[in-house]
Short mmCIF file of N, CA and C in Angstrom, two decimals:
data_model
loop_
_atom_site.label_atom_id
_atom_site.label_comp_id
_atom_site.label_asym_id
_atom_site.label_seq_id
_atom_site.Cartn_x
_atom_site.Cartn_y
_atom_site.Cartn_z
N UNK S 462 136.54 152.69 34.83
CA UNK S 462 137.09 152.00 35.99
C UNK S 462 136.43 152.50 37.28
N UNK S 463 136.05 153.76 37.31
CA UNK S 463 135.45 154.35 38.51
C UNK S 463 134.16 153.64 38.91
N UNK S 464 133.31 153.32 37.95
CA UNK S 464 132.02 152.68 38.23
C UNK S 464 132.18 151.26 38.76
N UNK S 465 133.28 150.62 38.42
CA UNK S 465 133.48 149.21 38.81
C UNK S 465 134.16 149.05 40.17
N UNK S 466 134.55 150.14 40.82
CA UNK S 466 135.30 150.04 42.08
C UNK S 466 134.59 149.22 43.14
N UNK S 467 133.27 149.32 43.23
CA UNK S 467 132.55 148.58 44.26
C UNK S 467 132.57 147.07 44.02
N UNK S 468 132.93 146.63 42.81
CA UNK S 468 132.96 145.21 42.48
C UNK S 468 134.37 144.62 42.49
N UNK S 469 135.38 145.44 42.73
CA UNK S 469 136.77 144.97 42.71
C UNK S 469 137.09 144.20 43.99
N UNK S 470 137.56 142.96 43.80
CA UNK S 470 137.96 142.12 44.93
C UNK S 470 139.46 142.28 45.18
N UNK S 471 140.23 142.25 44.09
CA UNK S 471 141.68 142.37 44.20
C UNK S 471 142.22 143.04 42.95
N UNK S 472 143.26 143.85 43.13
CA UNK S 472 143.86 144.55 42.00
C UNK S 472 145.37 144.49 42.17
N UNK S 473 146.10 144.00 41.15
CA UNK S 473 147.55 143.90 41.22
C UNK S 473 148.16 144.38 39.91
N UNK S 474 149.39 144.83 40.00
CA UNK S 474 150.11 145.26 38.81
C UNK S 474 151.35 144.40 38.67
N UNK S 475 151.58 143.89 37.46
CA UNK S 475 152.72 143.03 37.19
C UNK S 475 153.22 143.31 35.79
N UNK S 476 154.49 143.62 35.65
CA UNK S 476 155.09 143.93 34.35
C UNK S 476 154.30 144.99 33.59
N UNK S 477 153.96 146.05 34.29
CA UNK S 477 153.23 147.19 33.72
C UNK S 477 151.84 146.83 33.21
N UNK S 478 151.31 145.69 33.68
CA UNK S 478 149.94 145.30 33.34
C UNK S 478 149.12 145.29 34.63
N UNK S 479 147.89 145.73 34.53
CA UNK S 479 147.00 145.78 35.67
C UNK S 479 146.05 144.58 35.61
N UNK S 480 146.03 143.79 36.68
CA UNK S 480 145.15 142.63 36.77
C UNK S 480 144.09 142.93 37.84
N UNK S 481 142.83 142.71 37.47
CA UNK S 481 141.73 143.03 38.38
C UNK S 481 140.83 141.80 38.53
N UNK S 482 140.57 141.41 39.78
CA UNK S 482 139.61 140.34 40.06
C UNK S 482 138.31 141.00 40.47
N UNK S 483 137.24 140.67 39.75
CA UNK S 483 135.95 141.33 39.97
C UNK S 483 134.91 140.37 40.54
N UNK S 484 134.00 140.90 41.32
CA UNK S 484 132.90 140.12 41.87
C UNK S 484 131.83 139.94 40.79
N UNK S 485 131.47 138.70 40.49
CA UNK S 485 130.42 138.42 39.52
C UNK S 485 129.08 138.22 40.23
N UNK S 486 129.12 137.49 41.34
CA UNK S 486 127.94 137.22 42.17
C UNK S 486 128.41 136.51 43.42
N UNK S 487 127.50 136.31 44.34
CA UNK S 487 127.79 135.54 45.55
C UNK S 487 126.80 134.39 45.62
N UNK S 488 127.19 133.34 46.33
CA UNK S 488 126.27 132.22 46.56
C UNK S 488 125.78 132.28 48.00
N UNK S 489 124.51 131.97 48.19
CA UNK S 489 123.89 131.92 49.51
C UNK S 489 123.19 130.57 49.63
N UNK S 490 123.27 129.96 50.81
CA UNK S 490 122.56 128.69 51.02
C UNK S 490 121.07 128.95 50.89
N UNK S 491 120.44 128.23 49.97
CA UNK S 491 119.02 128.39 49.73
C UNK S 491 118.22 127.29 50.43
N UNK S 492 118.76 126.06 50.37
CA UNK S 492 118.02 124.92 50.93
C UNK S 492 118.98 123.77 51.21
N UNK S 493 118.80 123.12 52.34
CA UNK S 493 119.52 121.88 52.63
C UNK S 493 118.63 120.76 52.13
N UNK S 494 119.11 120.04 51.10
CA UNK S 494 118.32 119.02 50.44
C UNK S 494 118.31 117.69 51.21
N UNK S 495 119.48 117.31 51.72
CA UNK S 495 119.62 115.98 52.31
C UNK S 495 120.80 115.95 53.26
N UNK S 496 120.65 115.26 54.38
CA UNK S 496 121.74 115.06 55.33
C UNK S 496 121.91 113.56 55.51
N UNK S 497 123.11 113.07 55.23
CA UNK S 497 123.42 111.65 55.39
C UNK S 497 124.51 111.53 56.44
N UNK S 498 124.13 111.13 57.63
CA UNK S 498 125.08 110.99 58.72
C UNK S 498 125.73 109.61 58.67
N UNK S 499 127.05 109.57 58.90
CA UNK S 499 127.81 108.32 58.89
C UNK S 499 128.45 108.17 60.28
N UNK S 500 127.70 107.59 61.23
CA UNK S 500 128.18 107.51 62.62
C UNK S 500 129.51 106.79 62.79
N UNK S 501 129.76 105.75 62.01
CA UNK S 501 131.00 104.99 62.16
C UNK S 501 132.24 105.83 61.84
N UNK S 502 132.07 106.89 61.05
CA UNK S 502 133.19 107.76 60.68
C UNK S 502 133.12 109.12 61.37
N UNK S 503 132.11 109.31 62.24
CA UNK S 503 131.87 110.63 62.84
C UNK S 503 131.82 111.70 61.75
N UNK S 504 131.07 111.42 60.70
CA UNK S 504 131.02 112.31 59.55
C UNK S 504 129.59 112.43 59.04
N UNK S 505 129.40 113.40 58.16
CA UNK S 505 128.11 113.57 57.51
C UNK S 505 128.33 114.20 56.14
N UNK S 506 127.48 113.83 55.18
CA UNK S 506 127.46 114.45 53.86
C UNK S 506 126.14 115.20 53.73
N UNK S 507 126.22 116.43 53.26
CA UNK S 507 125.04 117.28 53.17
C UNK S 507 124.91 117.80 51.74
N UNK S 508 123.76 117.52 51.11
CA UNK S 508 123.47 118.07 49.78
C UNK S 508 122.76 119.40 49.98
N UNK S 509 123.34 120.45 49.42
CA UNK S 509 122.85 121.80 49.66
C UNK S 509 122.61 122.52 48.34
N UNK S 510 121.52 123.26 48.28
CA UNK S 510 121.21 124.08 47.12
C UNK S 510 121.67 125.51 47.41
N UNK S 511 122.57 126.02 46.57
CA UNK S 511 123.06 127.40 46.69
C UNK S 511 122.41 128.24 45.61
N UNK S 512 122.04 129.47 45.96
CA UNK S 512 121.39 130.38 45.03
C UNK S 512 122.31 131.58 44.80
N UNK S 513 122.38 132.05 43.54
CA UNK S 513 123.16 133.25 43.24
C UNK S 513 122.44 134.47 43.78
N UNK S 514 123.20 135.34 44.45
CA UNK S 514 122.66 136.61 44.96
C UNK S 514 123.67 137.71 44.65
N UNK S 515 123.25 138.94 44.79
CA UNK S 515 124.12 140.10 44.52
C UNK S 515 124.79 139.97 43.16
N UNK S 516 124.01 139.66 42.14
CA UNK S 516 124.54 139.49 40.79
C UNK S 516 124.97 140.84 40.24
N UNK S 517 126.21 140.91 39.75
CA UNK S 517 126.76 142.17 39.24
C UNK S 517 126.78 142.15 37.72
N UNK S 518 127.05 143.29 37.09
CA UNK S 518 127.16 143.32 35.62
C UNK S 518 128.28 142.43 35.09
N UNK S 519 129.22 142.03 35.95
CA UNK S 519 130.35 141.22 35.51
C UNK S 519 130.04 139.72 35.53
N UNK S 520 128.84 139.35 35.90
CA UNK S 520 128.47 137.93 35.94
C UNK S 520 128.54 137.28 34.56
N UNK S 521 128.37 138.06 33.51
CA UNK S 521 128.44 137.50 32.15
C UNK S 521 129.85 137.02 31.81
N UNK S 522 130.84 137.47 32.55
CA UNK S 522 132.23 137.06 32.32
C UNK S 522 132.61 135.82 33.11
N UNK S 523 131.72 135.35 33.95
CA UNK S 523 132.01 134.23 34.83
C UNK S 523 132.07 132.90 34.08
N UNK S 524 132.93 132.00 34.56
CA UNK S 524 133.01 130.65 34.00
C UNK S 524 131.95 129.73 34.58
N UNK S 525 131.24 130.18 35.60
CA UNK S 525 130.18 129.38 36.21
C UNK S 525 129.05 129.20 35.20
N UNK S 526 128.29 128.12 35.37
CA UNK S 526 127.17 127.91 34.45
C UNK S 526 126.13 129.01 34.65
N UNK S 527 125.21 129.11 33.74
CA UNK S 527 124.28 130.24 33.73
C UNK S 527 123.05 130.04 34.61
N UNK S 528 122.89 128.87 35.21
CA UNK S 528 121.72 128.68 36.07
C UNK S 528 121.86 129.54 37.32
N UNK S 529 120.74 129.83 37.94
CA UNK S 529 120.74 130.70 39.12
C UNK S 529 121.03 129.95 40.42
N UNK S 530 121.33 128.66 40.33
CA UNK S 530 121.62 127.89 41.53
C UNK S 530 122.59 126.76 41.21
N UNK S 531 123.14 126.17 42.24
CA UNK S 531 123.94 124.96 42.07
C UNK S 531 123.78 124.11 43.31
N UNK S 532 123.85 122.82 43.11
CA UNK S 532 123.74 121.87 44.22
C UNK S 532 125.13 121.29 44.47
N UNK S 533 125.56 121.34 45.72
CA UNK S 533 126.87 120.81 46.09
C UNK S 533 126.73 119.83 47.24
N UNK S 534 127.64 118.89 47.28
CA UNK S 534 127.70 117.96 48.40
C UNK S 534 128.84 118.44 49.30
N UNK S 535 128.51 118.71 50.55
CA UNK S 535 129.49 119.18 51.53
C UNK S 535 129.76 118.08 52.55
N UNK S 536 130.98 118.04 53.04
CA UNK S 536 131.37 117.04 54.04
C UNK S 536 131.63 117.71 55.37
N UNK S 537 131.17 117.07 56.43
CA UNK S 537 131.36 117.56 57.79
C UNK S 537 131.93 116.45 58.66
N UNK S 538 132.72 116.84 59.65
CA UNK S 538 133.33 115.91 60.60
C UNK S 538 132.87 116.30 61.99
N UNK S 539 132.44 115.30 62.78
CA UNK S 539 132.00 115.56 64.15
C UNK S 539 133.22 115.59 65.06
N UNK S 540 133.37 116.68 65.80
CA UNK S 540 134.49 116.84 66.73
C UNK S 540 133.93 117.05 68.14
N UNK S 541 134.82 117.16 69.09
CA UNK S 541 134.38 117.42 70.48
C UNK S 541 133.77 118.81 70.62
N UNK S 542 134.03 119.69 69.65
CA UNK S 542 133.47 121.04 69.65
C UNK S 542 132.28 121.18 68.72
N UNK S 543 131.75 120.07 68.22
CA UNK S 543 130.61 120.12 67.30
C UNK S 543 131.02 119.75 65.88
N UNK S 544 130.15 120.03 64.93
CA UNK S 544 130.40 119.68 63.53
C UNK S 544 131.28 120.72 62.86
N UNK S 545 132.24 120.25 62.07
CA UNK S 545 133.16 121.14 61.34
C UNK S 545 133.14 120.79 59.86
N UNK S 546 133.14 121.83 59.04
CA UNK S 546 133.17 121.66 57.58
C UNK S 546 134.53 121.14 57.14
N UNK S 547 134.56 120.18 56.23
CA UNK S 547 135.80 119.64 55.67
C UNK S 547 135.88 120.05 54.20
N UNK S 548 136.99 120.64 53.81
CA UNK S 548 137.14 121.04 52.41
C UNK S 548 137.55 119.88 51.55
#
C-alpha cells in the first residue's frame, strides 16, 4: 500500500472495508481536429484528440479502451464572457 500512495485519488472506509480510487492515467489535449461553429445557436462543436499521459501501473485495471488516445466531441456555448464548455 505504501508504494501506491502517490496514485491514490480517494480512500474511504465503509462497513470495515477499505475502498480506494486509484489514478490509472490522465488525458491531455493532443490535437483539435475540427471546429464546427453554429452561429444561429451561439454554439460550437469541437472534435478533439486526447492522449493518455502520466500512465501508472494501475492503468491495466482501467475500463477505458487500450488505445493511447481517444477522440471526443465537445460542445461550447458563446456567452458575453466568451466561449464556455457545456457538459
